[in-house]
PDB file of C-alpha atoms in Angstrom:
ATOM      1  CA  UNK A   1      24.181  -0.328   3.276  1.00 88.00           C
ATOM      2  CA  UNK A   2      20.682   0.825   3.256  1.00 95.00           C
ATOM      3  CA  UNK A   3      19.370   3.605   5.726  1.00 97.00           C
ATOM      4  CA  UNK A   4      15.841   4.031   6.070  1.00 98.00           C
ATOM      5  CA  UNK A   5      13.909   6.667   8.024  1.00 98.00           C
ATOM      6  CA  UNK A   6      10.233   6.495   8.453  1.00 98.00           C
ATOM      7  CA  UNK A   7       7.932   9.719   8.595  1.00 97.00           C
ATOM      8  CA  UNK A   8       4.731  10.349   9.191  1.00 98.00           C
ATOM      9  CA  UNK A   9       3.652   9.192  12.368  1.00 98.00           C
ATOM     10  CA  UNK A  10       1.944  11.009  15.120  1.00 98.00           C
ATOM     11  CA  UNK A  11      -1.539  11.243  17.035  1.00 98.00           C
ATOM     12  CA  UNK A  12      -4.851  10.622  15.007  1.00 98.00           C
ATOM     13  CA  UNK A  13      -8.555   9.555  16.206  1.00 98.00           C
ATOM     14  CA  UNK A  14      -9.976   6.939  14.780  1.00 98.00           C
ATOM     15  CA  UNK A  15     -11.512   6.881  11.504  1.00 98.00           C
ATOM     16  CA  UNK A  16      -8.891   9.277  11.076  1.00 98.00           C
ATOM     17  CA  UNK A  17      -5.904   8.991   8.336  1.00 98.00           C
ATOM     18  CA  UNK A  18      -2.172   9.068   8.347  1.00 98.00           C
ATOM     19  CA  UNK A  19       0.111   8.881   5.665  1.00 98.00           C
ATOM     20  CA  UNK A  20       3.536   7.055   6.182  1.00 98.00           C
ATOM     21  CA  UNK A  21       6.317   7.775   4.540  1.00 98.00           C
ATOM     22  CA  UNK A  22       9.880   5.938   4.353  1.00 98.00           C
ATOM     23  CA  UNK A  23      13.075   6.921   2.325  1.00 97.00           C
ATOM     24  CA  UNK A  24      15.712   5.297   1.774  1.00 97.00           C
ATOM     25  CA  UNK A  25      19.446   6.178   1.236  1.00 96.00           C
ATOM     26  CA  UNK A  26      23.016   4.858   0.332  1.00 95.00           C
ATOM     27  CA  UNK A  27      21.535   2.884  -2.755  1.00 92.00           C
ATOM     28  CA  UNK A  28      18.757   1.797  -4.642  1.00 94.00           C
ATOM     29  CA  UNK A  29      15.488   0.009  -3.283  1.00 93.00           C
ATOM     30  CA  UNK A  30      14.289  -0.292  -6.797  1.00 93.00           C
ATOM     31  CA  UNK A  31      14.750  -4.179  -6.934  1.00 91.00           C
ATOM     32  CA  UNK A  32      14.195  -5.259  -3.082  1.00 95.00           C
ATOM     33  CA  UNK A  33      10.928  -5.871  -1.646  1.00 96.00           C
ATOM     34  CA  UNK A  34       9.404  -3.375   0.827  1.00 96.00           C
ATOM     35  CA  UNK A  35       7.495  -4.383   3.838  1.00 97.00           C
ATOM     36  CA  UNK A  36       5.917  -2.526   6.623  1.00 98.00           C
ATOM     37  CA  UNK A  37       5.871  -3.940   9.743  1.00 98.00           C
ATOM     38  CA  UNK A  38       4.667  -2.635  13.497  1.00 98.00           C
ATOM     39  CA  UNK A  39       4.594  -3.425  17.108  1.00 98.00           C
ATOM     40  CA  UNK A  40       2.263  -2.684  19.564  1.00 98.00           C
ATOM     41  CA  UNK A  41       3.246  -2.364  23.199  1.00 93.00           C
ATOM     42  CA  UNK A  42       3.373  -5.852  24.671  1.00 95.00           C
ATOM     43  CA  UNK A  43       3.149  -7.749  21.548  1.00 97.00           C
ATOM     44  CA  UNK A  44       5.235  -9.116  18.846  1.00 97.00           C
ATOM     45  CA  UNK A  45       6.083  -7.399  16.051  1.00 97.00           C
ATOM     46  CA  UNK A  46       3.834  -8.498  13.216  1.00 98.00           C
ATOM     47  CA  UNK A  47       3.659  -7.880   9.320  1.00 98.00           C
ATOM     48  CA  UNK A  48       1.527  -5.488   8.041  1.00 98.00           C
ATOM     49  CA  UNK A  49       2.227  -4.437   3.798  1.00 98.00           C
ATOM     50  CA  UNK A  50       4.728  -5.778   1.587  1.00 97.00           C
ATOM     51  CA  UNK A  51       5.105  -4.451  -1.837  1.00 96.00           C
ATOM     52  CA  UNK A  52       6.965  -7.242  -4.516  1.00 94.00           C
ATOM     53  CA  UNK A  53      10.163  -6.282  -5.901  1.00 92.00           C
ATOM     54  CA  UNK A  54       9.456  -6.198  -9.394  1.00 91.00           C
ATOM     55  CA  UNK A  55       6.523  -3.794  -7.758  1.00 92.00           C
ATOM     56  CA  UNK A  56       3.362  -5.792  -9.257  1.00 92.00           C
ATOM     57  CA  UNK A  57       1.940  -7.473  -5.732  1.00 95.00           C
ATOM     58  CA  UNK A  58       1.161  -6.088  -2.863  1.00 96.00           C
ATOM     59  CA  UNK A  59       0.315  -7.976   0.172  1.00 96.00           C
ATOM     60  CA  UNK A  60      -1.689  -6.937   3.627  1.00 98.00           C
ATOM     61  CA  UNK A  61      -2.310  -8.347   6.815  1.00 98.00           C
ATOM     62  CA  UNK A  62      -5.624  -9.275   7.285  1.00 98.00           C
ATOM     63  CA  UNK A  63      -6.608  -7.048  10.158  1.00 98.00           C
ATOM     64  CA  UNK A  64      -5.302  -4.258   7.414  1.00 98.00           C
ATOM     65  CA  UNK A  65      -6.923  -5.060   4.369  1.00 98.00           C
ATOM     66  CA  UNK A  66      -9.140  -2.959   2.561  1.00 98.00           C
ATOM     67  CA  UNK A  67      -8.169   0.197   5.071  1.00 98.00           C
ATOM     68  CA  UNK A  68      -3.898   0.554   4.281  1.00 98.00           C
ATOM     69  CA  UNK A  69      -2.112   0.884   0.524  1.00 98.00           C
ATOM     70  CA  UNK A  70       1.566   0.672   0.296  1.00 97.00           C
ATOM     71  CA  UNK A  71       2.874   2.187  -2.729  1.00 96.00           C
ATOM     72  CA  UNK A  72       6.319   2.339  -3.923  1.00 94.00           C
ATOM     73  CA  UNK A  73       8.233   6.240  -5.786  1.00 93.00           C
ATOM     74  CA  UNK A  74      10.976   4.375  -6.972  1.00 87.00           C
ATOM     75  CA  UNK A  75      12.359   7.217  -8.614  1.00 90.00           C
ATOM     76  CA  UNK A  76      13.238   8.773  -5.432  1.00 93.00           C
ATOM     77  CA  UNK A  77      13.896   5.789  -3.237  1.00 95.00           C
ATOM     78  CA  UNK A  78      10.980   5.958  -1.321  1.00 97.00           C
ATOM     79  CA  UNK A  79       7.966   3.668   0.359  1.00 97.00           C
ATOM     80  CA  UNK A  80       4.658   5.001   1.584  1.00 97.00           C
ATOM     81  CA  UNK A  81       2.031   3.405   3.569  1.00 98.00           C
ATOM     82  CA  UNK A  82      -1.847   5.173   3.249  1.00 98.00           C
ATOM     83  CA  UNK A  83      -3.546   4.355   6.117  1.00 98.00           C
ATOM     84  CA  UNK A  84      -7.597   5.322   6.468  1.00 98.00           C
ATOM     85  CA  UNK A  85     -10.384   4.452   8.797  1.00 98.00           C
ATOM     86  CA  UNK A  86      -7.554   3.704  11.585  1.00 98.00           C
ATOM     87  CA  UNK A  87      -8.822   1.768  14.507  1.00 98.00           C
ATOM     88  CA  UNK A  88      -7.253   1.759  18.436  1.00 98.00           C
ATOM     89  CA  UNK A  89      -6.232  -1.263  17.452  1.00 97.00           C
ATOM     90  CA  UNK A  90      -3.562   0.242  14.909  1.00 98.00           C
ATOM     91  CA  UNK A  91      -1.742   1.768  17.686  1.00 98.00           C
ATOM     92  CA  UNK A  92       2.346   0.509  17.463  1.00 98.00           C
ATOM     93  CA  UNK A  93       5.538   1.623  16.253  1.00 98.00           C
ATOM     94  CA  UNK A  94       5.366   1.369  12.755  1.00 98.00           C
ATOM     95  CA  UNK A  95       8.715  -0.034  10.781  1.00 98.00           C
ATOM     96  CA  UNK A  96       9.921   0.130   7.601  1.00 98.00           C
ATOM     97  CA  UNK A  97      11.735  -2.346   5.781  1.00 97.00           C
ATOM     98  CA  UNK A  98      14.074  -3.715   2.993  1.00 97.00           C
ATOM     99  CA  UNK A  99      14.672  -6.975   1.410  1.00 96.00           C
ATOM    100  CA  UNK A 100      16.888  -8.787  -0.790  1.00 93.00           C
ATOM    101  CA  UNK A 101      14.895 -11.693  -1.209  1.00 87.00           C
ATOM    102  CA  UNK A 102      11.531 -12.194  -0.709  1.00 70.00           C
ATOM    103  CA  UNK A 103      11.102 -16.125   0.375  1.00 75.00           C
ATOM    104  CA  UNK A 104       8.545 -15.157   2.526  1.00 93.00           C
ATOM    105  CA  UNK A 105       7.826 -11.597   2.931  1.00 93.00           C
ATOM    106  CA  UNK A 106       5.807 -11.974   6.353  1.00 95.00           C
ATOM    107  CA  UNK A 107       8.790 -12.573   8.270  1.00 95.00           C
ATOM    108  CA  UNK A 108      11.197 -10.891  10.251  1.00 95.00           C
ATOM    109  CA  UNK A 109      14.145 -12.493   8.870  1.00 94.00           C
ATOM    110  CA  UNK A 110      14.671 -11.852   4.979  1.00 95.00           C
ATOM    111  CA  UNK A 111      14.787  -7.841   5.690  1.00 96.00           C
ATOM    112  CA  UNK A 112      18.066  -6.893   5.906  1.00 95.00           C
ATOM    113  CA  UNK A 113      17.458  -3.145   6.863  1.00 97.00           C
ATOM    114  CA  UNK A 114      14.842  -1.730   9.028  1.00 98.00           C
ATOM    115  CA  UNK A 115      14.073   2.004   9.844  1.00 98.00           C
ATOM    116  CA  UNK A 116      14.212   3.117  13.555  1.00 98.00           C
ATOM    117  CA  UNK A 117      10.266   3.316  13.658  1.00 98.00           C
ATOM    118  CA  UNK A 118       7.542   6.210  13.940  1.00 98.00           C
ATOM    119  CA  UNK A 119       4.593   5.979  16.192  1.00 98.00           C
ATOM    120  CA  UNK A 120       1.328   6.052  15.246  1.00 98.00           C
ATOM    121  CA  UNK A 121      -1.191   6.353  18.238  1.00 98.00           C
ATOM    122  CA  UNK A 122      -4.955   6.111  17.561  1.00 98.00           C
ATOM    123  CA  UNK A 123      -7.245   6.993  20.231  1.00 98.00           C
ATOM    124  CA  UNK A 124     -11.022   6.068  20.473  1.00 93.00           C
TER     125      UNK A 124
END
């Protein structure tokens, strides 16, 4: 079993910055991709960074691109997520995530273990 436990989270305005952070526990995440997902009051919960397991792609969601960097430590089992110029529209429980396989890293279903979430809450 993996735990994870994001970290991070909290009120900024936007334009603003947060850094996320998620570690992992009970064994490696050194060959499993990473993905961050969140969810937004209301809405589903939608992909936003995935990092590939052998750690040479990463992927964003469009309305992220260009403003969020997901970066992997590895060495100390752990995932962060840089987030700049945050808009309103960022507002949602951010996730953290773990997968075996990465078939299609945009989906819900290949992650096998997800964090418990930390907010992030952007106001205007």
């Amino acid at each position: 079993q993996v735990q994870l436990v994001e970290s991070g989270g909290g009120l900024v305005q936007a334009g603003g910055s947060l850094r996320l952070s998620c570690t992992a526990s009970g064994r490696p995440i050194s060959t499993y991709v990473m993905g961050w997902f969140r969810q937004a009051p209301g809405k589903e919960r939608e992909f936003v960074a995935a990092i590939s397991w052998r750690r040479d792609n990463t992927y964003y969601s469009d309305p992220v691109q260009g403003r969020f960097t997901l970066s992997s430590a590895d060495a100390v089992n752990m995932v962060c997520l840089q987030m700049n110029n945050l808009k309103p529209e960022d507002t949602a429980v951010y996730y953290c995530a773990a997968s075996r396989s990465d078939y299609d890293h945009t989906l819900l279903r290949p992650y096998d273990y997800w964090g418990q979430g930390t907010q992030v809450t952007v106001s205007s």
